[in-house]
Amino acid sequence: MRFVSEGKGQRVLSAPLNSVVNALCIVLSIYIFLYALTLFDFFGISLFGAHRALSFAIIGVLIFLIYPYKENISNQSIAWFDWLAMLGISIPSIYAFIFWEEWLYGINMPTVFEEILAFVFIISILEASRRSLGLAFTSVASIFILYPIFGSFLPGILETNTYSISQLTQFFYLSGGGSGVFGIPMEIFTTTVAMFLIFGIFLQNIGRSDHFISIATSLIGAARGGMAKVAIISSAFFSTISGVGVANVLITGTMTIPAMKKSGFKSPFAAAVEATASTGGVLMPPVMGSAAFLMADIVGVPYWDIVVAAFLPAILFYLAMYFVVDGEAAQSNIAGIEKEKIPPILKSILEGWLLLLPICILMILIGYISIPVDQAAALTVSFLIIMRLFMGSGRLLTVSQSFREAGKVIAQLGVAGAVLGIIMGGFALTGLGAFIPSMLAGLAGDNLILLLIFAAIASIILGMGAPPLLVYVLLAGTIAPTLISLGVKPLSAHLFIFYFGMLSLITPPVALSVLVASRIADADFWESSIQAVKLGLVAFIIPFCFVLEPRLLLLEVDLSSIWVLLTTILGIYSLSTALTGFVFRKSVGALYRISFGISGFLMIFPDGSSDIIGIILWAVLSGLARVWLKNTVVK
């Protein structure tokens, strides 16, 4: 599983260097695993905060060993500037580790030596980011470093205060609080996020991800267009351990896309189904691209509240997809999977217990026993390790392989944490965190719908081609405060921007998930992208639903919540009918489709009277379609 997939090639290393990388990856993963288990505290070793610096020292070495200075380079040697860049991250990090408590509680200004360390440190981080994350977010981070330096020379509203080198060093490097390289993002990335990545990789290596496809086949394979629906359900299942859209495509798509094509779906549609379903995986609790943990910290609510609030929107996303796929399958007359090829549900569940049991344990630890999420993930990994050591051959090899794979992903995550710390620090230091929301609010005025549309467009643009965590944090500091200022509940605002940031994965011109899926399907990228947008078009409306109607986030639960949920589902079904032009086994023409679309919007809009009108309109249209339409298309 890769955190980002942007075509960034990894270096081909000689055998000795490859052994060093593997060893460092294992050491990094095991260290984070033991830290999450609080074993160091048990022995009286307090590493809180300083843990970030020690982890990043290892990460700095790994990044410059794994990623060359140019893409698609195949040289095995490490250049002199690679070694310097390694030292440029590891030495300042070790220095921070040694003097952490002094930094945290001290009030002394930085020394000249510390200012030099900070300069080298930031330059090395930007280069590490360029190699592993790409130029786009490296450029953003660079802006937030340069802006405080030169902002005092800019005209008008862009002008900032003047900051000295000492102040910048203190803020971006020496700060042990919430901002800077070693701020809150680094803490979350090197604890909770890292542990869930370790958990996901162990679960994939010890269990078998194709069990999710087997379970989905048992549940829904016999239905019309069965293989496409299996892709939807299996991606929803797999997302509970992955939370990375591109990873979902790579793992489930290699099995579902060929099967969809074989069942009769065209290549672009098969690619679109897998890409869209896998994107929904980023929205599905409990992992949510690891953004749930950052969101809990930023919004200031328990992690479990995020999981509960995100559940219904994720289900609605997959329902919308299911309805559209069903209509397309009906139009193309694609049957379900043959009954003799569908495994019994009980057999599929029993064979997939290695995947299901650890997830259940994790949910019990987090939701019922209320253990901190990183510790719960570590305890579940402990269970997986013990279980693996008593199973079959190659037991230790699987464990070490899982720690090694996790270490490589954590290395890239650590750089992302540093970049986010710089961006968040720049927002706080320069006041941009207040300026951008006020600008958007000025454009929209007091019109919440207009502001939501602006926010959705901005979220999709900023999210194109970027990893989920980077997208969310960038949007959380710019777009979310604007929505909150107009009365949107904080959790609704943050889920709104996260939702649209993830939909950029299926929105051209970047559409990263579609790009990967189209290559697997051997389909045209643009045709696949159009199909993906069509599949996800109803899903683009869902965030507006839960912002305007917070009961969909289960923030307010009463008897009326059931009515809201049912009318929203029926509204989504009606909108899906408008998209596909198929209802009750009949094709309908443009007038009917427009009418079904109006009916859907009326039911989705949070107003009791509009719900009633929408339901009546839907019932009339459905009755007409059922009674009057024979085998012809009504214009």
XYZ file of C-alpha atoms in Angstrom:
635
model
C 0.000 0.000 0.000
C 1.392 3.366 -0.989
C 0.276 6.537 0.688
C 0.584 8.480 -2.539
C 0.815 7.171 -6.048
C 2.085 9.903 -8.327
C 4.498 7.965 -10.497
C 7.321 8.656 -8.121
C 9.795 5.849 -8.781
C 11.785 4.344 -5.988
C 15.540 3.846 -6.245
C 16.936 0.475 -7.337
C 19.394 -0.278 -4.541
C 22.356 -2.615 -4.316
C 21.903 -5.649 -2.057
C 23.787 -4.141 0.939
C 21.889 -0.828 0.774
C 18.605 -2.644 0.285
C 19.329 -4.617 3.453
C 19.994 -1.352 5.304
C 16.677 0.110 4.091
C 14.777 -3.025 5.076
C 16.388 -3.034 8.518
C 15.606 0.653 9.108
C 11.987 0.147 7.981
C 11.589 -2.737 10.426
C 13.244 -0.757 13.240
C 11.003 2.266 12.585
C 7.800 0.207 12.523
C 8.671 -1.838 15.600
C 9.693 1.288 17.525
C 6.347 3.001 16.737
C 4.517 -0.232 17.569
C 6.221 -0.480 20.977
C 5.658 3.222 21.633
C 1.930 2.855 20.927
C 1.823 -0.085 23.342
C 3.269 2.306 25.998
C 6.049 -0.198 26.781
C 8.596 2.597 27.145
C 6.438 4.221 29.826
C 6.242 0.865 31.604
C 10.044 0.899 31.944
C 10.067 4.532 33.088
C 11.250 6.000 29.753
C 9.168 9.069 28.890
C 9.329 9.861 25.174
C 6.206 11.968 24.746
C 6.825 14.653 22.139
C 10.475 13.682 21.699
C 9.148 10.544 20.011
C 8.335 12.691 16.978
C 11.934 13.829 16.578
C 13.404 10.335 16.981
C 10.970 8.903 14.433
C 11.723 11.684 11.969
C 15.471 11.127 12.282
C 14.983 7.582 10.921
C 12.497 8.799 8.336
C 15.012 11.331 7.003
C 17.551 8.595 6.300
C 14.966 6.321 4.671
C 13.541 8.944 2.322
C 16.885 9.786 0.730
C 17.830 6.129 0.450
C 14.529 5.114 -1.146
C 13.779 8.070 -3.438
C 16.330 9.343 -6.000
C 16.645 13.007 -6.922
C 15.011 12.357 -10.326
C 12.024 10.283 -11.343
C 12.599 7.034 -13.236
C 16.269 6.953 -12.341
C 17.715 3.467 -11.938
C 21.145 4.122 -10.457
C 22.049 2.098 -7.381
C 24.549 4.537 -5.919
C 23.817 7.190 -3.319
C 25.217 10.570 -4.364
C 27.108 12.854 -1.968
C 24.192 15.299 -1.811
C 21.883 12.432 -0.791
C 24.100 11.768 2.230
C 24.161 15.477 3.079
C 20.373 15.671 2.852
C 20.074 12.647 5.168
C 22.263 14.417 7.717
C 20.266 17.610 7.120
C 17.194 15.895 8.568
C 18.620 13.353 11.002
C 21.057 15.661 12.883
C 18.503 18.437 13.619
C 15.985 15.738 14.575
C 18.384 14.049 16.996
C 19.297 17.465 18.403
C 15.576 18.100 18.957
C 15.220 14.696 20.617
C 18.048 15.429 23.063
C 16.875 18.930 23.996
C 13.127 18.349 23.713
C 12.173 19.147 27.318
C 14.376 22.233 27.328
C 12.609 23.466 24.176
C 9.173 22.663 25.502
C 9.537 24.523 28.789
C 12.384 26.946 28.060
C 12.068 30.599 27.059
C 15.551 31.178 25.616
C 15.909 32.549 22.094
C 17.555 30.297 19.489
C 21.334 30.284 19.231
C 23.139 30.921 15.934
C 23.871 27.172 15.744
C 20.158 26.388 16.079
C 19.291 28.923 13.388
C 21.761 27.227 11.022
C 20.312 23.824 11.942
C 16.802 25.123 11.225
C 17.819 26.453 7.796
C 19.449 23.170 6.741
C 16.561 21.215 8.259
C 13.825 23.040 6.327
C 15.717 22.859 3.015
C 16.219 19.106 3.485
C 12.535 18.591 4.349
C 11.459 20.417 1.192
C 13.734 18.194 -0.895
C 12.409 15.069 0.840
C 8.877 16.279 0.121
C 9.679 16.942 -3.530
C 11.008 13.422 -3.969
C 8.308 11.513 -2.117
C 5.152 13.659 -2.331
C 5.687 15.610 -5.540
C 6.291 19.219 -6.459
C 2.776 20.559 -5.828
C 2.687 20.316 -2.045
C 6.374 21.113 -1.761
C 5.587 24.390 -3.516
C 2.733 25.070 -1.098
C 5.023 24.452 1.876
C 7.657 26.727 0.329
C 5.115 29.530 0.019
C 4.275 29.284 3.708
C 7.961 29.522 4.596
C 8.718 32.422 2.243
C 5.558 34.387 2.982
C 6.471 35.265 6.590
C 9.949 36.303 5.378
C 8.903 38.563 2.484
C 5.274 39.284 3.387
C 6.130 42.667 4.895
C 7.177 43.875 1.416
C 3.867 42.918 -0.243
C 1.136 45.483 -0.936
C -2.328 45.871 0.582
C -4.083 42.985 2.248
C -1.176 40.623 1.481
C 1.165 42.518 3.807
C 2.223 40.707 6.993
C 4.262 41.585 10.051
C 8.054 41.430 9.921
C 9.524 38.269 11.445
C 13.164 37.761 12.352
C 15.171 34.610 11.643
C 15.082 33.855 15.366
C 11.288 34.042 15.428
C 10.964 31.813 12.367
C 13.419 29.305 13.845
C 11.457 29.284 17.077
C 8.175 28.820 15.272
C 9.028 26.251 12.590
C 11.826 24.250 14.279
C 12.106 24.727 18.035
C 8.407 24.715 18.801
C 7.275 21.570 20.601
C 3.659 22.666 20.638
C 1.013 22.524 17.931
C 2.827 24.230 15.050
C 6.005 23.679 13.073
C 7.700 20.528 11.827
C 7.337 18.706 15.158
C 3.803 19.947 15.775
C 0.484 18.157 16.058
C 0.476 16.680 12.515
C 3.821 14.956 13.172
C 2.512 13.587 16.488
C -0.589 12.151 14.842
C 1.291 10.824 11.810
C 3.940 9.036 13.886
C 1.445 7.515 16.332
C -2.182 6.941 15.354
C -1.860 7.136 11.569
C 1.313 5.051 11.530
C -0.259 2.395 13.768
C -3.314 2.071 11.543
C -1.062 1.652 8.531
C 0.832 -1.093 10.345
C -2.505 -2.677 11.255
C -3.794 -2.509 7.667
C -0.641 -4.021 6.192
C -0.581 -6.841 8.760
C -4.223 -7.565 8.022
C -3.569 -7.709 4.280
C -0.508 -9.941 4.634
C -1.854 -12.310 7.287
C -5.401 -12.465 5.963
C -6.410 -12.449 2.302
C -8.032 -9.395 0.753
C -9.878 -11.576 -1.811
C -12.052 -12.830 1.065
C -13.863 -9.479 0.903
C -14.703 -10.187 -2.737
C -15.868 -13.678 -1.786
C -18.172 -12.306 0.931
C -19.518 -9.621 -1.424
C -20.144 -12.267 -4.099
C -22.111 -14.358 -1.616
C -24.211 -11.362 -0.586
C -25.003 -9.693 -3.890
C -23.433 -11.651 -6.761
C -26.707 -13.133 -8.009
C -28.311 -9.708 -8.490
C -28.569 -7.955 -11.861
C -25.132 -6.654 -12.885
C -23.758 -8.754 -10.032
C -20.047 -8.334 -10.682
C -20.209 -4.520 -10.612
C -22.176 -4.668 -7.376
C -19.601 -7.069 -5.952
C -16.942 -4.453 -6.766
C -18.946 -1.838 -4.846
C -19.496 -3.996 -1.748
C -15.977 -5.451 -1.650
C -14.433 -1.973 -1.920
C -16.627 -0.837 0.981
C -15.417 -3.834 3.011
C -11.768 -3.408 2.066
C -11.843 0.295 2.880
C -12.292 -0.544 6.553
C -8.614 -1.568 6.630
C -7.182 0.556 3.832
C -8.716 4.012 3.625
C -6.557 4.786 0.558
C -8.495 5.056 -2.706
C -5.631 4.175 -5.043
C -4.653 1.210 -2.835
C -8.233 -0.060 -3.057
C -8.102 0.119 -6.854
C -4.778 -1.690 -7.030
C -5.803 -4.501 -4.688
C -9.484 -5.168 -5.431
C -9.483 -3.743 -8.966
C -7.058 -6.334 -10.321
C -9.734 -8.942 -9.555
C -13.022 -7.078 -10.059
C -12.278 -5.127 -13.269
C -11.481 -8.189 -15.464
C -14.513 -9.966 -13.980
C -16.786 -6.990 -14.768
C -15.519 -6.890 -18.338
C -16.100 -10.618 -18.700
C -19.683 -10.263 -17.423
C -20.507 -7.755 -20.179
C -19.611 -4.294 -18.859
C -17.528 -2.097 -21.155
C -13.947 -1.371 -20.107
C -14.442 2.348 -19.296
C -17.505 1.574 -17.163
C -15.706 -1.239 -15.329
C -12.795 1.112 -14.581
C -15.210 3.817 -13.429
C -17.079 1.471 -11.071
C -13.900 0.326 -9.353
C -12.401 3.840 -9.164
C -15.578 5.369 -7.735
C -16.178 2.525 -5.283
C -12.569 2.701 -4.114
C -12.828 6.461 -3.641
C -15.784 5.835 -1.372
C -13.405 3.768 0.725
C -11.639 6.953 1.790
C -14.952 8.149 3.209
C -15.764 4.893 4.996
C -15.055 4.633 8.745
C -13.059 3.689 10.689
C -9.831 4.655 8.831
C -11.046 7.296 6.309
C -7.597 7.768 4.811
C -6.382 8.255 8.390
C -8.007 11.699 8.339
C -10.473 10.716 11.056
C -7.706 11.022 13.644
C -6.626 14.454 12.462
C -10.247 15.560 12.247
C -10.930 14.481 15.835
C -7.976 16.551 17.016
C -8.752 19.634 14.905
C -12.484 19.687 15.620
C -11.918 18.775 19.271
C -14.280 15.808 19.478
C -13.651 12.137 20.321
C -12.521 9.929 17.452
C -15.586 7.736 17.868
C -17.854 10.732 17.185
C -16.128 11.130 13.800
C -16.713 7.455 12.983
C -20.402 7.651 13.883
C -20.950 10.907 11.971
C -19.194 9.634 8.824
C -21.069 6.326 8.728
C -24.372 7.330 7.084
C -22.809 9.609 4.414
C -20.506 6.734 3.417
C -23.457 4.325 3.222
C -25.425 6.859 1.161
C -22.439 7.181 -1.194
C -22.446 3.436 -1.863
C -26.256 3.318 -2.128
C -26.157 6.030 -4.791
C -23.546 4.018 -6.697
C -25.561 0.832 -6.308
C -28.701 2.422 -7.744
C -26.855 3.850 -10.759
C -25.031 0.574 -11.458
C -28.324 -1.329 -11.203
C -29.904 0.969 -13.776
C -26.936 0.650 -16.140
C -26.960 -3.147 -15.779
C -30.670 -3.190 -16.580
C -30.149 -0.983 -19.639
C -27.385 -3.274 -20.896
C -29.253 -6.449 -19.888
C -26.325 -7.762 -17.804
C -27.299 -10.634 -15.542
C -25.864 -11.636 -12.209
C -23.184 -14.215 -11.534
C -24.192 -17.833 -12.161
C -25.513 -19.436 -8.992
C -23.067 -22.325 -9.155
C -20.184 -19.808 -8.979
C -21.493 -18.073 -5.861
C -20.025 -19.438 -2.605
C -22.340 -19.954 0.391
C -22.334 -16.917 2.661
C -21.464 -18.909 5.783
C -18.493 -20.492 4.038
C -17.230 -17.074 2.863
C -17.504 -15.599 6.354
C -15.781 -18.588 7.994
C -12.950 -18.472 5.449
C -12.602 -14.715 5.951
C -12.512 -14.766 9.753
C -8.833 -13.710 9.650
C -9.998 -10.383 8.218
C -13.223 -9.948 10.168
C -12.117 -10.916 13.689
C -9.296 -8.338 14.061
C -11.607 -5.571 12.787
C -14.223 -6.574 15.374
C -11.564 -6.592 18.120
C -10.376 -3.136 17.056
C -13.899 -1.722 17.102
C -14.588 -3.192 20.559
C -11.335 -1.752 21.950
C -12.070 1.716 20.555
C -15.845 1.925 20.893
C -16.691 -0.155 23.966
C -13.588 -0.251 26.153
C -12.561 3.288 25.053
C -8.857 2.549 24.661
C -6.921 5.304 22.782
C -7.039 4.575 19.072
C -3.296 4.144 18.530
C -3.034 1.782 21.498
C -6.091 -0.150 20.291
C -4.464 -0.582 16.864
C -1.221 -1.740 18.515
C -3.060 -4.290 20.663
C -4.890 -5.599 17.593
C -1.576 -5.921 15.737
C -0.253 -7.853 18.749
C -3.183 -10.237 18.368
C -2.402 -10.627 14.639
C 1.271 -11.330 15.362
C 0.466 -13.955 18.005
C -2.105 -15.522 15.704
C 0.384 -15.607 12.829
C 3.137 -17.200 14.929
C 0.854 -20.191 15.501
C -0.110 -20.563 11.850
C 1.548 -22.426 9.000
C 4.979 -21.880 7.487
C 6.831 -18.631 6.911
C 5.428 -17.154 10.100
C 8.299 -14.900 11.130
C 8.886 -13.972 7.492
C 5.339 -12.616 7.178
C 5.696 -10.592 10.379
C 9.021 -9.058 9.351
C 7.733 -8.415 5.836
C 4.716 -6.564 7.240
C 6.885 -4.366 9.470
C 9.193 -3.669 6.522
C 6.356 -2.657 4.171
C 4.814 -0.476 6.873
C 8.134 1.280 7.497
C 8.357 2.435 3.877
C 4.879 3.932 3.961
C 5.466 5.546 7.365
C 8.599 7.210 5.993
C 6.529 8.983 3.365
C 3.874 9.786 5.954
C 6.474 11.390 8.197
C 7.470 13.799 5.444
C 3.798 14.611 4.910
C 3.532 15.345 8.637
C 6.444 17.758 8.430
C 4.945 19.524 5.388
C 1.579 19.830 7.122
C 3.269 21.261 10.192
C 4.892 23.926 8.023
C 1.604 24.744 6.268
C -0.358 24.935 9.522
C 2.417 27.022 11.066
C 2.343 29.414 8.110
C -1.413 29.815 8.408
C -1.164 30.606 12.111
C 1.845 32.913 11.855
C 0.700 35.075 8.930
C -3.022 35.253 9.623
C -3.970 33.556 6.339
C -6.167 31.233 8.354
C -8.436 34.200 8.987
C -8.000 35.992 5.630
C -9.081 33.199 3.247
C -12.341 32.445 5.100
C -13.256 36.139 5.165
C -12.566 36.407 1.415
C -14.841 33.448 0.610
C -17.513 34.780 2.935
C -17.309 38.133 1.146
C -17.870 36.472 -2.232
C -20.836 34.418 -1.033
C -22.337 36.995 1.280
C -24.840 35.400 3.647
C -25.912 32.798 1.077
C -24.979 29.422 2.589
C -25.802 27.413 -0.550
C -23.551 29.646 -2.665
C -20.778 29.369 -0.096
C -21.139 25.566 -0.071
C -20.816 25.519 -3.867
C -17.679 27.707 -3.717
C -16.280 25.483 -0.965
C -17.005 22.321 -2.956
C -15.258 23.669 -6.069
C -12.263 24.883 -4.043
C -12.022 21.540 -2.243
C -12.013 19.561 -5.489
C -9.385 21.835 -7.074
C -7.106 21.781 -4.031
C -7.553 18.019 -3.708
C -6.543 17.065 -7.239
C -3.752 14.486 -7.189
C -2.977 14.982 -3.505
C -2.981 12.475 -0.623
C -6.066 12.510 1.641
C -4.364 13.805 4.773
C -2.639 16.698 3.046
C -5.876 17.670 1.328
C -7.903 17.586 4.519
C -5.480 19.665 6.598
C -5.107 22.264 3.862
C -8.887 22.565 3.541
C -9.420 22.510 7.313
C -7.340 25.663 7.646
C -8.920 27.517 4.728
C -12.436 26.409 3.798
C -13.905 24.913 6.987
C -13.704 28.110 9.105
C -15.724 29.956 6.463
C -18.532 27.408 6.606
C -18.516 27.459 10.403
C -18.760 31.271 10.385
C -22.129 30.995 8.600
C -23.553 28.651 11.197
C -22.569 25.214 9.829
C -21.795 22.789 12.631
C -17.999 22.247 12.888
C -18.192 18.486 12.308
C -20.511 18.949 9.313
C -18.131 21.549 7.824
C -15.065 19.341 8.198
C -16.787 16.277 6.755
C -18.045 18.430 3.852
C -14.580 19.568 2.797
C -13.104 16.100 3.361
C -15.838 14.543 1.215
C -15.269 16.913 -1.722
C -11.502 16.735 -1.378
C -11.761 12.978 -1.886
C -14.143 13.290 -4.837
C -11.226 14.911 -6.676
C -9.925 11.332 -7.042
C -12.625 10.713 -9.677
C -12.842 14.250 -11.085
C -10.840 15.020 -14.256
C -8.357 16.238 -15.269
C -6.318 14.453 -12.541
C -8.708 11.717 -11.266
C -5.923 9.583 -9.822
C -8.115 6.581 -8.954
C -9.605 6.586 -12.456
C -6.138 6.779 -13.995
C -5.022 3.628 -12.161
C -8.299 1.791 -12.835
C -8.284 2.680 -16.555
C -4.805 1.202 -16.896
C -5.961 -2.035 -15.293
C -9.042 -2.092 -17.558
C -7.055 -1.103 -20.658
C -9.574 1.700 -21.177
C -9.407 5.312 -22.296
C -8.776 7.617 -19.317
C -11.145 10.399 -20.366
C -14.000 8.048 -21.217
C -13.488 6.295 -17.875
C -13.420 9.664 -16.080
C -16.739 10.716 -17.628
C -18.296 7.429 -16.534
C -16.864 7.860 -13.023
C -18.343 11.360 -12.709
C -21.696 9.989 -13.902
C -21.518 7.192 -11.317
C -20.582 9.631 -8.600
C -22.841 12.496 -9.666
C -25.487 11.740 -7.051
C -22.705 11.370 -4.476
C -21.702 15.002 -5.169
C -25.036 16.050 -3.659
C -24.726 14.041 -0.429
C -22.412 16.533 1.393
C -24.982 19.275 0.827
C -27.572 16.950 2.366
C -25.757 16.409 5.647
C -24.721 20.060 6.007
C -28.313 21.220 5.566
C -29.657 18.292 7.586
C -27.233 17.428 10.467
C -29.410 14.492 11.551
C -27.808 12.513 8.718
C -24.568 12.702 10.723
C -26.414 11.279 13.731
C -25.572 14.473 15.622
C -29.228 14.743 16.618
C -31.109 11.460 16.812
C -34.879 11.289 17.326
C -37.886 9.758 15.586
C -37.738 12.399 12.867
C -34.232 11.154 11.982
C -35.803 8.007 10.530
C -38.021 10.127 8.268
C -35.033 12.214 7.154
C -32.999 9.105 6.343
C -35.811 7.405 4.407
C -36.633 10.500 2.343
C -32.940 11.030 1.587
C -32.567 7.426 0.400
C -35.689 7.713 -1.746
C -34.419 11.048 -3.075
C -31.078 9.471 -4.011
C -32.926 6.636 -5.747
C -35.031 9.135 -7.694
C -31.928 11.086 -8.761
C -30.279 7.814 -9.829
C -33.343 7.043 -11.921
C -32.978 10.454 -13.565
C -29.372 9.610 -14.420
C -29.978 6.138 -15.844
C -33.486 6.616 -17.285
C -34.552 3.218 -16.009
C -37.375 2.452 -13.571
C -39.380 -0.715 -12.900
C -37.662 -2.566 -15.755
C -38.684 0.211 -18.142
C -36.702 2.847 -19.998
C -38.054 6.391 -19.732
C -37.405 9.478 -21.799
C -36.124 12.975 -21.065
C -39.341 14.391 -19.578
C -39.626 11.550 -17.093
C -35.957 11.768 -16.187
C -36.160 15.513 -15.519
C -39.266 14.934 -13.401
C -37.562 12.207 -11.392
C -34.627 14.568 -10.872
C -36.928 17.292 -9.525
C -38.598 14.731 -7.261
C -35.215 13.645 -5.906
C -34.090 17.190 -5.149
C -37.361 17.929 -3.359
C -36.950 14.880 -1.101
C -33.307 15.627 -0.353
C -33.957 19.279 0.538
C -34.422 19.506 4.338
C -37.978 20.744 4.492
C -41.001 18.686 5.489
C -43.321 20.141 2.855
C -40.819 19.616 0.037
C -40.425 15.982 1.160
C -44.175 15.405 0.814
C -44.307 17.063 -2.621
C -41.274 15.033 -3.761
C -42.777 11.745 -2.568
C -46.116 12.453 -4.265
C -44.346 13.381 -7.520
C -42.187 10.228 -7.327
C -45.237 8.034 -6.659
C -47.134 9.531 -9.610
C -44.170 9.112 -11.961
C -43.518 5.560 -10.798
C -47.189 4.681 -11.202
C -47.261 6.075 -14.708
C -44.099 4.183 -15.594
C -45.507 0.963 -14.179
C -48.998 1.174 -15.687
C -48.587 2.989 -18.997
C -45.106 2.127 -20.201
C -44.978 -1.148 -22.057
C -41.846 -1.911 -24.051
C -41.331 1.519 -25.595
C -39.328 4.541 -24.555
C -41.582 7.442 -23.611
C -40.315 10.779 -24.863
